[in-house]
Amino acid sequence: MAATARAMQASSGDTLFDEAEESGSYASLSSGVVKLIKTLEDGRQQIVGLQFAPCLIGNLSAPEASVTVEAVGPVFYCKIPREELDARRAENPQLESHLMGELLNELEIARDTMLSLGRKTARERVASFLLRMHEAGGRNASFELALTRTDMADYLGLTLETVSRQLSALKRTGVVEFPHLREVYVRDLARLEAAAGS
Amino acid sequence: MAATARAMQASSGDTLFDEAEESGSYASLSSGVVKLIKTLEDGRQQIVGLQFAPCLIGNLSAPEASVTVEAVGPVFYCKIPREELDARRAENPQLESHLMGELLNELEIARDTMLSLGRKTARERVASFLLRMHEAGGRNASFELALTRTDMADYLGLTLETVSRQLSALKRTGVVEFPHLREVYVRDLARLEAAAGS
DNA sequence: CGCAGGCTTGAGTCCATTCAAGTACAGTGG
DNA sequence: CCACTGTACTTGAATGGACTCAAGCCTGCG
């Protein structure tokens, strides 16, 4: 992309940006998935966003990140110096409005997640999550989960045991199958949607 | 402000925009508070945002609102036709970047709320909320709550009984006082912060 | 083949919810 | 001025869903 961009890679669990720490660059994710994490002093943590390639990572308004960004599985990305992208944003309204669109989309997802976290049961949260991954995977009956059970728990505001139990229950009742632990096969989409509770 | 803007007012509980419904205008909030609500089919609802005057209300990317917007107490605002504001945005990069800043701020708040909803206890959520209102009110020891217990519950992902119990507990232990139900007096800020758990 | 990390399952506990009274308070009309 | 009414709020008792703690099981990999 940019002349000064630097190609990088990271493996699962590596930190790309640290909460409240300054960073001189953005990152353009070219392949893989990253999670955005917020942590309480005592270690409890919540995944407040997932980003899939291709996308831009980094706080558009300040050099300090407001979340920790970690790779989920292997990740390829390019570092882009702040000054460079900021200069382009200033002179290119089309880029700015594209970024605005992405931002609005993230806000919308964040608010849906707030509804989930605040008002849905464990069953509904897990089912909604499967449904979203199903849609992200082109509505194919079988798809791959990027996240471990622990990450799902941190994303859904549950414990990993609860996530596991809910997945088992969905499997037991014939709604989905798990050919390979991280692979999901949707057997009864209507019932999965019903379980997600909208 | 704009030549074509129309001054309006609404009372507590009135709906300014309806979820998934098209609207030909934005609203510029000149006084009062509004809540952004998402609702599940069975009626459970979650407040996914609060907006305080002065601010702009409305979906910047599409004419359909993604949330229901309701007045919290009496509210004064101006309707601004979509085309008008959109035209200004296109020709005025400074306005656009101001809006971008507001949006980033909302996203940040949404993510903090996700951490609250997903990982904090009832006590911590209620204490954090009081703390945020305390800060919004200029860190004055006593301040007014804009929300009813029911609204607080919908914002914090709790029931109104739980909110009430937590407030009573904070009062009983001498952390805060409630001279007039909606009025809060912070008696021990350090302990309130401790109860908020960061 | 054995280890380690990820996952499942079980038993018991606890925090928030539900259901149910009962209290405070503002507004209204007699 | 005071009873009346409705809304907001508080408090109690019992329930239940998700959590904690604790084994044990897969499975990929060295």
PDB file of N, CA and C (backbone and C1' of nucleotides) in Angstrom, chain A residues 149 160-161 163-165 167-168 171 178 181, chain C residues 6-10, chain D residues 21-25:
ATOM      1  N   ARG A 149     -13.077 -21.712  22.960  1.00  0.00           N
ATOM      2  CA  ARG A 149     -14.188 -21.586  23.906  1.00  0.00           C
ATOM      3  C   ARG A 149     -13.923 -20.446  24.881  1.00  0.00           C
ATOM      4  N   LEU A 160     -16.135 -20.153  30.238  1.00  0.00           N
ATOM      5  CA  LEU A 160     -15.943 -21.134  29.179  1.00  0.00           C
ATOM      6  C   LEU A 160     -16.778 -22.384  29.433  1.00  0.00           C
ATOM      7  N   GLU A 161     -17.006 -22.718  30.702  1.00  0.00           N
ATOM      8  CA  GLU A 161     -17.841 -23.888  31.014  1.00  0.00           C
ATOM      9  C   GLU A 161     -19.265 -23.687  30.516  1.00  0.00           C
ATOM     10  N   VAL A 163     -20.259 -21.711  28.096  1.00  0.00           N
ATOM     11  CA  VAL A 163     -20.266 -21.772  26.632  1.00  0.00           C
ATOM     12  C   VAL A 163     -20.271 -23.228  26.186  1.00  0.00           C
ATOM     13  N   SER A 164     -19.414 -24.017  26.778  1.00  0.00           N
ATOM     14  CA  SER A 164     -19.306 -25.421  26.416  1.00  0.00           C
ATOM     15  C   SER A 164     -20.626 -26.145  26.643  1.00  0.00           C
ATOM     16  N   ARG A 165     -21.244 -25.916  27.795  1.00  0.00           N
ATOM     17  CA  ARG A 165     -22.527 -26.550  28.089  1.00  0.00           C
ATOM     18  C   ARG A 165     -23.598 -26.150  27.083  1.00  0.00           C
ATOM     19  N   LEU A 167     -23.168 -25.122  23.984  1.00  0.00           N
ATOM     20  CA  LEU A 167     -22.865 -25.749  22.698  1.00  0.00           C
ATOM     21  C   LEU A 167     -23.283 -27.212  22.725  1.00  0.00           C
ATOM     22  N   SER A 168     -22.970 -27.882  23.837  1.00  0.00           N
ATOM     23  CA  SER A 168     -23.346 -29.288  23.964  1.00  0.00           C
ATOM     24  C   SER A 168     -24.854 -29.459  23.881  1.00  0.00           C
ATOM     25  N   LYS A 171     -26.054 -29.159  20.440  1.00  0.00           N
ATOM     26  CA  LYS A 171     -25.696 -30.370  19.708  1.00  0.00           C
ATOM     27  C   LYS A 171     -26.641 -31.509  20.097  1.00  0.00           C
ATOM     28  N   PHE A 178     -20.732 -30.732  15.561  1.00  0.00           N
ATOM     29  CA  PHE A 178     -19.354 -30.253  15.579  1.00  0.00           C
ATOM     30  C   PHE A 178     -18.430 -31.345  15.055  1.00  0.00           C
ATOM     31  N   LEU A 181     -14.671 -29.949  16.508  1.00  0.00           N
ATOM     32  CA  LEU A 181     -14.505 -28.990  17.616  1.00  0.00           C
ATOM     33  C   LEU A 181     -14.673 -27.536  17.213  1.00  0.00           C
TER      34      LEU A 181
ATOM     35  P    DG C   6      -4.783 -23.522  24.804  1.00  0.00           P
ATOM     36  O5'  DG C   6      -6.062 -24.392  24.438  1.00  0.00           O
ATOM     37  C5'  DG C   6      -6.134 -25.028  23.172  1.00  0.00           C
ATOM     38  C4'  DG C   6      -7.357 -25.900  23.148  1.00  0.00           C
ATOM     39  C3'  DG C   6      -8.635 -25.180  23.581  1.00  0.00           C
ATOM     40  O3'  DG C   6      -9.634 -25.439  22.613  1.00  0.00           O
ATOM     41  C1'  DG C   6      -8.369 -27.167  24.812  1.00  0.00           C
ATOM     42  P    DC C   7     -11.103 -24.820  22.797  1.00  0.00           P
ATOM     43  O5'  DC C   7     -11.956 -25.996  23.445  1.00  0.00           O
ATOM     44  C5'  DC C   7     -12.025 -27.255  22.789  1.00  0.00           C
ATOM     45  C4'  DC C   7     -12.656 -28.263  23.695  1.00  0.00           C
ATOM     46  C3'  DC C   7     -14.029 -27.888  24.248  1.00  0.00           C
ATOM     47  O3'  DC C   7     -15.019 -28.655  23.580  1.00  0.00           O
ATOM     48  C1'  DC C   7     -12.654 -28.981  25.851  1.00  0.00           C
ATOM     49  P    DT C   8     -16.558 -28.537  23.954  1.00  0.00           P
ATOM     50  O5'  DT C   8     -16.694 -29.588  25.147  1.00  0.00           O
ATOM     51  C5'  DT C   8     -16.523 -30.967  24.877  1.00  0.00           C
ATOM     52  C4'  DT C   8     -16.799 -31.788  26.118  1.00  0.00           C
ATOM     53  C3'  DT C   8     -18.192 -31.637  26.715  1.00  0.00           C
ATOM     54  O3'  DT C   8     -18.758 -32.936  26.773  1.00  0.00           O
ATOM     55  C1'  DT C   8     -16.545 -31.447  28.408  1.00  0.00           C
ATOM     56  P    DT C   9     -20.318 -33.157  26.995  1.00  0.00           P
ATOM     57  O5'  DT C   9     -20.400 -33.433  28.570  1.00  0.00           O
ATOM     58  C5'  DT C   9     -19.580 -34.452  29.133  1.00  0.00           C
ATOM     59  C4'  DT C   9     -19.568 -34.328  30.639  1.00  0.00           C
ATOM     60  C3'  DT C   9     -20.921 -34.014  31.294  1.00  0.00           C
ATOM     61  O3'  DT C   9     -21.280 -35.143  32.067  1.00  0.00           O
ATOM     62  C1'  DT C   9     -19.158 -32.780  32.291  1.00  0.00           C
ATOM     63  P    DG C  10     -22.686 -35.211  32.830  1.00  0.00           P
ATOM     64  O5'  DG C  10     -22.277 -34.899  34.339  1.00  0.00           O
ATOM     65  C5'  DG C  10     -21.245 -35.656  34.956  1.00  0.00           C
ATOM     66  C4'  DG C  10     -20.984 -35.145  36.353  1.00  0.00           C
ATOM     67  C3'  DG C  10     -22.248 -34.761  37.133  1.00  0.00           C
ATOM     68  O3'  DG C  10     -22.183 -35.389  38.420  1.00  0.00           O
ATOM     69  C1'  DG C  10     -20.666 -32.978  37.183  1.00  0.00           C
TER      70       DG C  10
ATOM     71  P    DC D  21     -13.300 -20.928  42.842  1.00  0.00           P
ATOM     72  O5'  DC D  21     -13.318 -22.516  43.021  1.00  0.00           O
ATOM     73  C5'  DC D  21     -14.288 -23.097  43.894  1.00  0.00           C
ATOM     74  C4'  DC D  21     -14.306 -24.611  43.719  1.00  0.00           C
ATOM     75  C3'  DC D  21     -12.927 -25.243  43.487  1.00  0.00           C
ATOM     76  O3'  DC D  21     -12.844 -26.428  44.266  1.00  0.00           O
ATOM     77  C1'  DC D  21     -14.396 -25.906  41.799  1.00  0.00           C
ATOM     78  P    DA D  22     -11.469 -27.223  44.419  1.00  0.00           P
ATOM     79  O5'  DA D  22     -11.752 -28.543  43.575  1.00  0.00           O
ATOM     80  C5'  DA D  22     -13.016 -29.197  43.696  1.00  0.00           C
ATOM     81  C4'  DA D  22     -13.110 -30.309  42.679  1.00  0.00           C
ATOM     82  C3'  DA D  22     -11.762 -30.920  42.258  1.00  0.00           C
ATOM     83  O3'  DA D  22     -11.861 -32.333  42.251  1.00  0.00           O
ATOM     84  C1'  DA D  22     -13.009 -30.317  40.372  1.00  0.00           C
ATOM     85  P    DA D  23     -10.533 -33.202  42.632  1.00  0.00           P
ATOM     86  O5'  DA D  23     -10.291 -34.179  41.406  1.00  0.00           O
ATOM     87  C5'  DA D  23     -10.765 -33.830  40.140  1.00  0.00           C
ATOM     88  C4'  DA D  23     -11.780 -34.854  39.673  1.00  0.00           C
ATOM     89  C3'  DA D  23     -11.123 -35.910  38.808  1.00  0.00           C
ATOM     90  O3'  DA D  23     -11.855 -37.130  38.834  1.00  0.00           O
ATOM     91  C1'  DA D  23     -12.405 -34.367  37.481  1.00  0.00           C
ATOM     92  P    DG D  24     -11.195 -38.423  38.197  1.00  0.00           P
ATOM     93  O5'  DG D  24     -11.498 -38.232  36.639  1.00  0.00           O
ATOM     94  C5'  DG D  24     -12.837 -38.305  36.186  1.00  0.00           C
ATOM     95  C4'  DG D  24     -12.874 -37.930  34.718  1.00  0.00           C
ATOM     96  C3'  DG D  24     -11.858 -38.711  33.854  1.00  0.00           C
ATOM     97  O3'  DG D  24     -12.578 -39.305  32.790  1.00  0.00           O
ATOM     98  C1'  DG D  24     -11.781 -36.403  33.377  1.00  0.00           C
ATOM     99  P    DC D  25     -11.860 -40.251  31.757  1.00  0.00           P
ATOM    100  O5'  DC D  25     -12.177 -39.512  30.378  1.00  0.00           O
ATOM    101  C5'  DC D  25     -13.445 -38.874  30.203  1.00  0.00           C
ATOM    102  C4'  DC D  25     -13.370 -38.062  28.933  1.00  0.00           C
ATOM    103  C3'  DC D  25     -12.633 -38.763  27.809  1.00  0.00           C
ATOM    104  O3'  DC D  25     -13.345 -38.529  26.616  1.00  0.00           O
ATOM    105  C1'  DC D  25     -11.649 -36.674  28.205  1.00  0.00           C
TER     106       DC D  25
END
